[in-house]
């Protein structure tokens, strides 16, 4: 199939709209017509050149939704015409990770996916005679893409694809961080650092879990109104205080919060989030992805005195099983999705979408 795709030819340059050739799916692969895609900070992170796994030229994008166009040999879970969301964390159901209820990190195709290739070690994209790499096993910045059959979730046909594409990463990640990873309890106090899409989804998860106090922290005060819509009870900026933000939070909450979430990818903020937790039982979850080579630090005494430091990927959801359920929760109005969408642009304005994200709009 020949179609349009936004190709990242090299790091640090805008995406270029090109005609690409998308090969048919091989055994255990699915070719999808992408109807809608969102942009995420992870796409920008790889595009910037800071991602150690970044390879170029590449078709980025990992928050998409579409319709199955064709399937390769041996594919049984989906058929042409099915409505689907591609998954950057697959679920094969067979590896020891999939069989363990404690994790969602399926490892079946991790090595090839990290190299920008399909499980057989090759690419399905060609542009101007050159092989183009895949990204996160999804490459949703293309009108057609090919994914492994374990990297696709079949969802209800009536779901609006320009909304549920967000369940492919950001919303699911933040919501799951609260309800799966932290297991926020009713009546608890939470602090959420970073009020972008993921942070808002964490706030939503904390609220659904019954938290009684949810403190949003961000330097950009334009984000406070939206955070309160999602359930934040108050919002503060570290710039408004003379002392470190963790000390402010400990004072505000009589000893610290029960749960904190870092949704930025800043190692200094990760430390503050841990140290804002209550002695004896506080849990801090790292959701943001820090740049390559960075390290976190705190005094070991913080952990000795009963705080827990955790991390989460895709909110702990087992992807193939959970994404259809998340779509159903959205369709039955249990979780918000529409409210996360600030702008809707045509595909050829994709670079403008990145600009809007970088400016916090």
PDB file of N, CA, C and O in Angstrom, residues 125-191:
ATOM      1  N   UNK A 125       8.330  -0.729   6.151  1.00  0.00           N
ATOM      2  CA  UNK A 125       8.232   0.604   5.543  1.00  0.00           C
ATOM      3  C   UNK A 125       9.399   0.900   4.601  1.00  0.00           C
ATOM      4  O   UNK A 125      10.562   0.678   4.970  1.00  0.00           O
ATOM      5  N   UNK A 126       9.076   1.427   3.419  1.00  0.00           N
ATOM      6  CA  UNK A 126      10.113   1.922   2.505  1.00  0.00           C
ATOM      7  C   UNK A 126       9.696   3.320   2.053  1.00  0.00           C
ATOM      8  O   UNK A 126       8.524   3.566   1.752  1.00  0.00           O
ATOM      9  N   UNK A 127      10.677   4.243   2.028  1.00  0.00           N
ATOM     10  CA  UNK A 127      10.423   5.596   1.532  1.00  0.00           C
ATOM     11  C   UNK A 127      11.629   6.051   0.716  1.00  0.00           C
ATOM     12  O   UNK A 127      12.762   5.958   1.197  1.00  0.00           O
ATOM     13  N   UNK A 128      11.366   6.509  -0.498  1.00  0.00           N
ATOM     14  CA  UNK A 128      12.446   6.954  -1.397  1.00  0.00           C
ATOM     15  C   UNK A 128      13.541   5.894  -1.518  1.00  0.00           C
ATOM     16  O   UNK A 128      14.734   6.193  -1.493  1.00  0.00           O
ATOM     17  N   UNK A 129      13.108   4.624  -1.558  1.00  0.00           N
ATOM     18  CA  UNK A 129      14.065   3.534  -1.723  1.00  0.00           C
ATOM     19  C   UNK A 129      14.815   3.133  -0.459  1.00  0.00           C
ATOM     20  O   UNK A 129      15.619   2.213  -0.463  1.00  0.00           O
ATOM     21  N   UNK A 130      14.543   3.831   0.651  1.00  0.00           N
ATOM     22  CA  UNK A 130      15.245   3.527   1.905  1.00  0.00           C
ATOM     23  C   UNK A 130      14.323   2.786   2.870  1.00  0.00           C
ATOM     24  O   UNK A 130      13.129   3.054   2.936  1.00  0.00           O
ATOM     25  N   UNK A 131      14.922   1.882   3.678  1.00  0.00           N
ATOM     26  CA  UNK A 131      14.167   1.241   4.749  1.00  0.00           C
ATOM     27  C   UNK A 131      13.939   2.253   5.870  1.00  0.00           C
ATOM     28  O   UNK A 131      14.846   2.982   6.251  1.00  0.00           O
ATOM     29  N   UNK A 132      12.704   2.306   6.364  1.00  0.00           N
ATOM     30  CA  UNK A 132      12.368   3.199   7.478  1.00  0.00           C
ATOM     31  C   UNK A 132      12.087   2.326   8.702  1.00  0.00           C
ATOM     32  O   UNK A 132      11.406   1.305   8.604  1.00  0.00           O
ATOM     33  N   UNK A 133      12.607   2.754   9.861  1.00  0.00           N
ATOM     34  CA  UNK A 133      12.409   1.970  11.083  1.00  0.00           C
ATOM     35  C   UNK A 133      11.001   2.134  11.659  1.00  0.00           C
ATOM     36  O   UNK A 133      10.354   3.170  11.475  1.00  0.00           O
ATOM     37  N   UNK A 134      10.580   1.107  12.392  1.00  0.00           N
ATOM     38  CA  UNK A 134       9.334   1.159  13.176  1.00  0.00           C
ATOM     39  C   UNK A 134       9.650   1.800  14.531  1.00  0.00           C
ATOM     40  O   UNK A 134      10.811   1.881  14.927  1.00  0.00           O
ATOM     41  N   UNK A 135       8.609   2.232  15.246  1.00  0.00           N
ATOM     42  CA  UNK A 135       8.790   2.876  16.551  1.00  0.00           C
ATOM     43  C   UNK A 135       7.846   2.265  17.583  1.00  0.00           C
ATOM     44  O   UNK A 135       6.636   2.217  17.368  1.00  0.00           O
ATOM     45  N   UNK A 136       8.408   1.770  18.664  1.00  0.00           N
ATOM     46  CA  UNK A 136       7.632   1.209  19.783  1.00  0.00           C
ATOM     47  C   UNK A 136       6.670   0.113  19.316  1.00  0.00           C
ATOM     48  O   UNK A 136       5.648  -0.150  19.956  1.00  0.00           O
ATOM     49  N   UNK A 137       6.986  -0.492  18.169  1.00  0.00           N
ATOM     50  CA  UNK A 137       6.143  -1.572  17.654  1.00  0.00           C
ATOM     51  C   UNK A 137       4.811  -1.108  17.113  1.00  0.00           C
ATOM     52  O   UNK A 137       3.939  -1.930  16.826  1.00  0.00           O
ATOM     53  N   UNK A 138       4.635   0.234  16.957  1.00  0.00           N
ATOM     54  CA  UNK A 138       3.324   0.751  16.551  1.00  0.00           C
ATOM     55  C   UNK A 138       3.373   1.675  15.325  1.00  0.00           C
ATOM     56  O   UNK A 138       2.603   1.495  14.396  1.00  0.00           O
ATOM     57  N   UNK A 139       4.268   2.700  15.344  1.00  0.00           N
ATOM     58  CA  UNK A 139       4.399   3.655  14.220  1.00  0.00           C
ATOM     59  C   UNK A 139       3.054   4.179  13.720  1.00  0.00           C
ATOM     60  O   UNK A 139       2.660   3.969  12.574  1.00  0.00           O
ATOM     61  N   UNK A 140       2.368   4.915  14.594  1.00  0.00           N
ATOM     62  CA  UNK A 140       1.018   5.393  14.234  1.00  0.00           C
ATOM     63  C   UNK A 140       1.013   6.675  13.408  1.00  0.00           C
ATOM     64  O   UNK A 140      -0.038   7.119  12.980  1.00  0.00           O
ATOM     65  N   UNK A 141       2.193   7.289  13.152  1.00  0.00           N
ATOM     66  CA  UNK A 141       2.224   8.498  12.310  1.00  0.00           C
ATOM     67  C   UNK A 141       2.272   8.106  10.831  1.00  0.00           C
ATOM     68  O   UNK A 141       3.016   8.679  10.035  1.00  0.00           O
ATOM     69  N   UNK A 142       1.490   7.108  10.465  1.00  0.00           N
ATOM     70  CA  UNK A 142       1.403   6.646   9.077  1.00  0.00           C
ATOM     71  C   UNK A 142      -0.047   6.255   8.825  1.00  0.00           C
ATOM     72  O   UNK A 142      -0.717   5.740   9.732  1.00  0.00           O
ATOM     73  N   UNK A 143      -0.539   6.503   7.605  1.00  0.00           N
ATOM     74  CA  UNK A 143      -1.934   6.146   7.315  1.00  0.00           C
ATOM     75  C   UNK A 143      -2.162   4.635   7.378  1.00  0.00           C
ATOM     76  O   UNK A 143      -3.278   4.187   7.639  1.00  0.00           O
ATOM     77  N   UNK A 144      -1.101   3.868   7.134  1.00  0.00           N
ATOM     78  CA  UNK A 144      -1.155   2.412   7.339  1.00  0.00           C
ATOM     79  C   UNK A 144       0.087   1.994   8.104  1.00  0.00           C
ATOM     80  O   UNK A 144       1.174   2.538   7.880  1.00  0.00           O
ATOM     81  N   UNK A 145      -0.056   1.044   9.005  1.00  0.00           N
ATOM     82  CA  UNK A 145       1.093   0.527   9.754  1.00  0.00           C
ATOM     83  C   UNK A 145       0.943  -0.979   9.899  1.00  0.00           C
ATOM     84  O   UNK A 145      -0.158  -1.523   9.714  1.00  0.00           O
ATOM     85  N   UNK A 146       2.039  -1.637  10.216  1.00  0.00           N
ATOM     86  CA  UNK A 146       2.020  -3.088  10.445  1.00  0.00           C
ATOM     87  C   UNK A 146       2.539  -3.351  11.855  1.00  0.00           C
ATOM     88  O   UNK A 146       3.577  -2.806  12.252  1.00  0.00           O
ATOM     89  N   UNK A 147       1.790  -4.156  12.606  1.00  0.00           N
ATOM     90  CA  UNK A 147       2.183  -4.481  13.984  1.00  0.00           C
ATOM     91  C   UNK A 147       2.116  -5.996  14.185  1.00  0.00           C
ATOM     92  O   UNK A 147       1.459  -6.708  13.425  1.00  0.00           O
ATOM     93  N   UNK A 148       2.797  -6.465  15.231  1.00  0.00           N
ATOM     94  CA  UNK A 148       2.702  -7.878  15.594  1.00  0.00           C
ATOM     95  C   UNK A 148       1.286  -8.161  16.097  1.00  0.00           C
ATOM     96  O   UNK A 148       0.639  -7.283  16.680  1.00  0.00           O
ATOM     97  N   UNK A 149       0.810  -9.383  15.897  1.00  0.00           N
ATOM     98  CA  UNK A 149      -0.573  -9.688  16.329  1.00  0.00           C
ATOM     99  C   UNK A 149      -0.740  -9.681  17.845  1.00  0.00           C
ATOM    100  O   UNK A 149      -1.865  -9.593  18.344  1.00  0.00           O
ATOM    101  N   UNK A 150       0.382  -9.724  18.594  1.00  0.00           N
ATOM    102  CA  UNK A 150       0.283  -9.637  20.061  1.00  0.00           C
ATOM    103  C   UNK A 150       0.300  -8.170  20.520  1.00  0.00           C
ATOM    104  O   UNK A 150       0.195  -7.886  21.700  1.00  0.00           O
ATOM    105  N   UNK A 151       0.427  -7.255  19.545  1.00  0.00           N
ATOM    106  CA  UNK A 151       0.498  -5.818  19.857  1.00  0.00           C
ATOM    107  C   UNK A 151      -0.751  -5.084  19.401  1.00  0.00           C
ATOM    108  O   UNK A 151      -0.681  -3.931  18.970  1.00  0.00           O
ATOM    109  N   UNK A 152      -1.892  -5.758  19.476  1.00  0.00           N
ATOM    110  CA  UNK A 152      -3.121  -5.123  19.020  1.00  0.00           C
ATOM    111  C   UNK A 152      -4.287  -5.550  19.912  1.00  0.00           C
ATOM    112  O   UNK A 152      -4.383  -6.705  20.300  1.00  0.00           O
ATOM    113  N   UNK A 153      -5.122  -4.566  20.272  1.00  0.00           N
ATOM    114  CA  UNK A 153      -6.304  -4.845  21.102  1.00  0.00           C
ATOM    115  C   UNK A 153      -7.550  -4.542  20.285  1.00  0.00           C
ATOM    116  O   UNK A 153      -7.699  -3.438  19.754  1.00  0.00           O
ATOM    117  N   UNK A 154      -8.430  -5.520  20.192  1.00  0.00           N
ATOM    118  CA  UNK A 154      -9.706  -5.317  19.490  1.00  0.00           C
ATOM    119  C   UNK A 154     -10.671  -4.617  20.445  1.00  0.00           C
ATOM    120  O   UNK A 154     -10.863  -5.053  21.580  1.00  0.00           O
ATOM    121  N   UNK A 155     -11.263  -3.517  19.973  1.00  0.00           N
ATOM    122  CA  UNK A 155     -12.161  -2.736  20.832  1.00  0.00           C
ATOM    123  C   UNK A 155     -13.545  -2.646  20.192  1.00  0.00           C
ATOM    124  O   UNK A 155     -13.723  -3.019  19.030  1.00  0.00           O
ATOM    125  N   UNK A 156     -14.511  -2.123  20.951  1.00  0.00           N
ATOM    126  CA  UNK A 156     -15.876  -2.060  20.414  1.00  0.00           C
ATOM    127  C   UNK A 156     -15.948  -1.117  19.208  1.00  0.00           C
ATOM    128  O   UNK A 156     -15.338  -0.041  19.187  1.00  0.00           O
ATOM    129  N   UNK A 157     -16.681  -1.531  18.211  1.00  0.00           N
ATOM    130  CA  UNK A 157     -16.715  -0.854  16.912  1.00  0.00           C
ATOM    131  C   UNK A 157     -17.280   0.564  16.976  1.00  0.00           C
ATOM    132  O   UNK A 157     -16.962   1.391  16.131  1.00  0.00           O
ATOM    133  N   UNK A 158     -18.097   0.854  17.991  1.00  0.00           N
ATOM    134  CA  UNK A 158     -18.747   2.170  18.045  1.00  0.00           C
ATOM    135  C   UNK A 158     -17.884   3.236  18.724  1.00  0.00           C
ATOM    136  O   UNK A 158     -18.267   4.400  18.778  1.00  0.00           O
ATOM    137  N   UNK A 159     -16.727   2.852  19.250  1.00  0.00           N
ATOM    138  CA  UNK A 159     -15.880   3.820  19.971  1.00  0.00           C
ATOM    139  C   UNK A 159     -15.338   4.879  19.006  1.00  0.00           C
ATOM    140  O   UNK A 159     -14.900   4.543  17.909  1.00  0.00           O
ATOM    141  N   UNK A 160     -15.376   6.174  19.398  1.00  0.00           N
ATOM    142  CA  UNK A 160     -14.833   7.226  18.522  1.00  0.00           C
ATOM    143  C   UNK A 160     -13.301   7.162  18.516  1.00  0.00           C
ATOM    144  O   UNK A 160     -12.657   7.390  19.533  1.00  0.00           O
ATOM    145  N   UNK A 161     -12.722   6.862  17.347  1.00  0.00           N
ATOM    146  CA  UNK A 161     -11.286   6.596  17.290  1.00  0.00           C
ATOM    147  C   UNK A 161     -10.434   7.825  17.568  1.00  0.00           C
ATOM    148  O   UNK A 161      -9.312   7.709  18.068  1.00  0.00           O
ATOM    149  N   UNK A 162     -10.978   9.026  17.262  1.00  0.00           N
ATOM    150  CA  UNK A 162     -10.203  10.246  17.539  1.00  0.00           C
ATOM    151  C   UNK A 162     -10.120  10.540  19.036  1.00  0.00           C
ATOM    152  O   UNK A 162      -9.397  11.439  19.460  1.00  0.00           O
ATOM    153  N   UNK A 163     -10.843   9.804  19.854  1.00  0.00           N
ATOM    154  CA  UNK A 163     -10.755   9.952  21.309  1.00  0.00           C
ATOM    155  C   UNK A 163     -10.014   8.753  21.921  1.00  0.00           C
ATOM    156  O   UNK A 163      -9.054   8.920  22.673  1.00  0.00           O
ATOM    157  N   UNK A 164     -10.455   7.534  21.598  1.00  0.00           N
ATOM    158  CA  UNK A 164      -9.885   6.357  22.274  1.00  0.00           C
ATOM    159  C   UNK A 164      -8.438   6.083  21.893  1.00  0.00           C
ATOM    160  O   UNK A 164      -7.762   5.313  22.579  1.00  0.00           O
ATOM    161  N   UNK A 165      -7.919   6.740  20.844  1.00  0.00           N
ATOM    162  CA  UNK A 165      -6.491   6.583  20.545  1.00  0.00           C
ATOM    163  C   UNK A 165      -5.651   6.969  21.768  1.00  0.00           C
ATOM    164  O   UNK A 165      -4.572   6.409  21.998  1.00  0.00           O
ATOM    165  N   UNK A 166      -6.168   7.891  22.595  1.00  0.00           N
ATOM    166  CA  UNK A 166      -5.435   8.322  23.793  1.00  0.00           C
ATOM    167  C   UNK A 166      -5.284   7.213  24.830  1.00  0.00           C
ATOM    168  O   UNK A 166      -4.431   7.294  25.710  1.00  0.00           O
ATOM    169  N   UNK A 167      -6.107   6.169  24.722  1.00  0.00           N
ATOM    170  CA  UNK A 167      -5.985   5.044  25.651  1.00  0.00           C
ATOM    171  C   UNK A 167      -4.810   4.137  25.265  1.00  0.00           C
ATOM    172  O   UNK A 167      -4.470   3.212  25.982  1.00  0.00           O
ATOM    173  N   UNK A 168      -4.172   4.448  24.128  1.00  0.00           N
ATOM    174  CA  UNK A 168      -2.987   3.689  23.710  1.00  0.00           C
ATOM    175  C   UNK A 168      -1.750   4.029  24.511  1.00  0.00           C
ATOM    176  O   UNK A 168      -0.752   3.318  24.447  1.00  0.00           O
ATOM    177  N   UNK A 169      -1.801   5.134  25.274  1.00  0.00           N
ATOM    178  CA  UNK A 169      -0.634   5.467  26.114  1.00  0.00           C
ATOM    179  C   UNK A 169      -1.014   6.336  27.305  1.00  0.00           C
ATOM    180  O   UNK A 169      -1.205   5.855  28.392  1.00  0.00           O
ATOM    181  N   UNK A 170      -1.136   7.658  27.059  1.00  0.00           N
ATOM    182  CA  UNK A 170      -1.166   8.620  28.165  1.00  0.00           C
ATOM    183  C   UNK A 170      -2.221   8.422  29.235  1.00  0.00           C
ATOM    184  O   UNK A 170      -1.908   8.356  30.422  1.00  0.00           O
ATOM    185  N   UNK A 171      -3.471   8.323  28.828  1.00  0.00           N
ATOM    186  CA  UNK A 171      -4.549   8.216  29.826  1.00  0.00           C
ATOM    187  C   UNK A 171      -4.426   6.902  30.594  1.00  0.00           C
ATOM    188  O   UNK A 171      -4.504   6.878  31.827  1.00  0.00           O
ATOM    189  N   UNK A 172      -4.203   5.819  29.874  1.00  0.00           N
ATOM    190  CA  UNK A 172      -4.089   4.506  30.523  1.00  0.00           C
ATOM    191  C   UNK A 172      -2.920   4.491  31.505  1.00  0.00           C
ATOM    192  O   UNK A 172      -2.996   3.916  32.596  1.00  0.00           O
ATOM    193  N   UNK A 173      -1.816   5.137  31.112  1.00  0.00           N
ATOM    194  CA  UNK A 173      -0.609   5.167  31.947  1.00  0.00           C
ATOM    195  C   UNK A 173      -0.877   5.870  33.271  1.00  0.00           C
ATOM    196  O   UNK A 173      -0.584   5.348  34.347  1.00  0.00           O
ATOM    197  N   UNK A 174      -1.452   7.071  33.210  1.00  0.00           N
ATOM    198  CA  UNK A 174      -1.696   7.833  34.425  1.00  0.00           C
ATOM    199  C   UNK A 174      -2.764   7.200  35.311  1.00  0.00           C
ATOM    200  O   UNK A 174      -2.584   7.058  36.527  1.00  0.00           O
ATOM    201  N   UNK A 175      -3.857   6.799  34.684  1.00  0.00           N
ATOM    202  CA  UNK A 175      -4.969   6.171  35.422  1.00  0.00           C
ATOM    203  C   UNK A 175      -4.491   4.893  36.115  1.00  0.00           C
ATOM    204  O   UNK A 175      -4.734   4.671  37.305  1.00  0.00           O
ATOM    205  N   UNK A 176      -3.746   4.071  35.386  1.00  0.00           N
ATOM    206  CA  UNK A 176      -3.242   2.818  35.952  1.00  0.00           C
ATOM    207  C   UNK A 176      -2.204   3.036  37.040  1.00  0.00           C
ATOM    208  O   UNK A 176      -2.124   2.269  38.002  1.00  0.00           O
ATOM    209  N   UNK A 177      -1.399   4.099  36.903  1.00  0.00           N
ATOM    210  CA  UNK A 177      -0.400   4.399  37.939  1.00  0.00           C
ATOM    211  C   UNK A 177      -1.084   4.564  39.294  1.00  0.00           C
ATOM    212  O   UNK A 177      -0.575   4.126  40.332  1.00  0.00           O
ATOM    213  N   UNK A 178      -2.269   5.198  39.268  1.00  0.00           N
ATOM    214  CA  UNK A 178      -3.010   5.418  40.519  1.00  0.00           C
ATOM    215  C   UNK A 178      -3.714   4.151  41.001  1.00  0.00           C
ATOM    216  O   UNK A 178      -3.604   3.775  42.173  1.00  0.00           O
ATOM    217  N   UNK A 179      -4.440   3.487  40.090  1.00  0.00           N
ATOM    218  CA  UNK A 179      -5.299   2.375  40.552  1.00  0.00           C
ATOM    219  C   UNK A 179      -4.589   1.022  40.589  1.00  0.00           C
ATOM    220  O   UNK A 179      -4.926   0.174  41.414  1.00  0.00           O
ATOM    221  N   UNK A 180      -3.581   0.822  39.729  1.00  0.00           N
ATOM    222  CA  UNK A 180      -2.877  -0.472  39.707  1.00  0.00           C
ATOM    223  C   UNK A 180      -1.560  -0.440  40.474  1.00  0.00           C
ATOM    224  O   UNK A 180      -1.283  -1.326  41.282  1.00  0.00           O
ATOM    225  N   UNK A 181      -0.722   0.561  40.180  1.00  0.00           N
ATOM    226  CA  UNK A 181       0.630   0.577  40.746  1.00  0.00           C
ATOM    227  C   UNK A 181       0.609   1.059  42.194  1.00  0.00           C
ATOM    228  O   UNK A 181       1.107   0.383  43.089  1.00  0.00           O
ATOM    229  N   UNK A 182       0.027   2.236  42.432  1.00  0.00           N
ATOM    230  CA  UNK A 182      -0.028   2.772  43.798  1.00  0.00           C
ATOM    231  C   UNK A 182      -1.139   2.101  44.604  1.00  0.00           C
ATOM    232  O   UNK A 182      -1.028   1.938  45.805  1.00  0.00           O
ATOM    233  N   UNK A 183      -2.208   1.690  43.919  1.00  0.00           N
ATOM    234  CA  UNK A 183      -3.417   1.172  44.597  1.00  0.00           C
ATOM    235  C   UNK A 183      -3.908   2.198  45.643  1.00  0.00           C
ATOM    236  O   UNK A 183      -4.022   1.912  46.832  1.00  0.00           O
ATOM    237  N   UNK A 184      -4.165   3.390  45.160  1.00  0.00           N
ATOM    238  CA  UNK A 184      -4.642   4.489  46.018  1.00  0.00           C
ATOM    239  C   UNK A 184      -5.908   4.059  46.759  1.00  0.00           C
ATOM    240  O   UNK A 184      -6.794   3.433  46.175  1.00  0.00           O
ATOM    241  N   UNK A 185      -5.951   4.395  48.041  1.00  0.00           N
ATOM    242  CA  UNK A 185      -7.092   3.986  48.874  1.00  0.00           C
ATOM    243  C   UNK A 185      -8.033   5.157  49.157  1.00  0.00           C
ATOM    244  O   UNK A 185      -7.623   6.313  49.117  1.00  0.00           O
ATOM    245  N   UNK A 186      -9.250   4.800  49.458  1.00  0.00           N
ATOM    246  CA  UNK A 186     -10.269   5.796  49.796  1.00  0.00           C
ATOM    247  C   UNK A 186      -9.803   6.647  50.985  1.00  0.00           C
ATOM    248  O   UNK A 186      -9.229   6.120  51.936  1.00  0.00           O
ATOM    249  N   UNK A 187     -10.014   7.949  50.889  1.00  0.00           N
ATOM    250  CA  UNK A 187      -9.670   8.841  52.002  1.00  0.00           C
ATOM    251  C   UNK A 187      -8.216   9.279  52.035  1.00  0.00           C
ATOM    252  O   UNK A 187      -7.820  10.041  52.913  1.00  0.00           O
ATOM    253  N   UNK A 188      -7.398   8.818  51.093  1.00  0.00           N
ATOM    254  CA  UNK A 188      -5.976   9.140  51.150  1.00  0.00           C
ATOM    255  C   UNK A 188      -5.666  10.515  50.563  1.00  0.00           C
ATOM    256  O   UNK A 188      -6.498  11.139  49.902  1.00  0.00           O
ATOM    257  N   UNK A 189      -4.438  10.977  50.829  1.00  0.00           N
ATOM    258  CA  UNK A 189      -3.936  12.254  50.324  1.00  0.00           C
ATOM    259  C   UNK A 189      -2.884  11.968  49.260  1.00  0.00           C
ATOM    260  O   UNK A 189      -1.979  11.165  49.483  1.00  0.00           O
ATOM    261  N   UNK A 190      -3.016  12.626  48.101  1.00  0.00           N
ATOM    262  CA  UNK A 190      -2.102  12.361  46.984  1.00  0.00           C
ATOM    263  C   UNK A 190      -1.494  13.665  46.482  1.00  0.00           C
ATOM    264  O   UNK A 190      -2.116  14.723  46.555  1.00  0.00           O
ATOM    265  N   UNK A 191      -0.269  13.562  45.933  1.00  0.00           N
ATOM    266  CA  UNK A 191       0.368  14.705  45.271  1.00  0.00           C
ATOM    267  C   UNK A 191       0.758  14.270  43.871  1.00  0.00           C
ATOM    268  O   UNK A 191       1.335  13.188  43.694  1.00  0.00           O
TER     269      UNK A 191
END
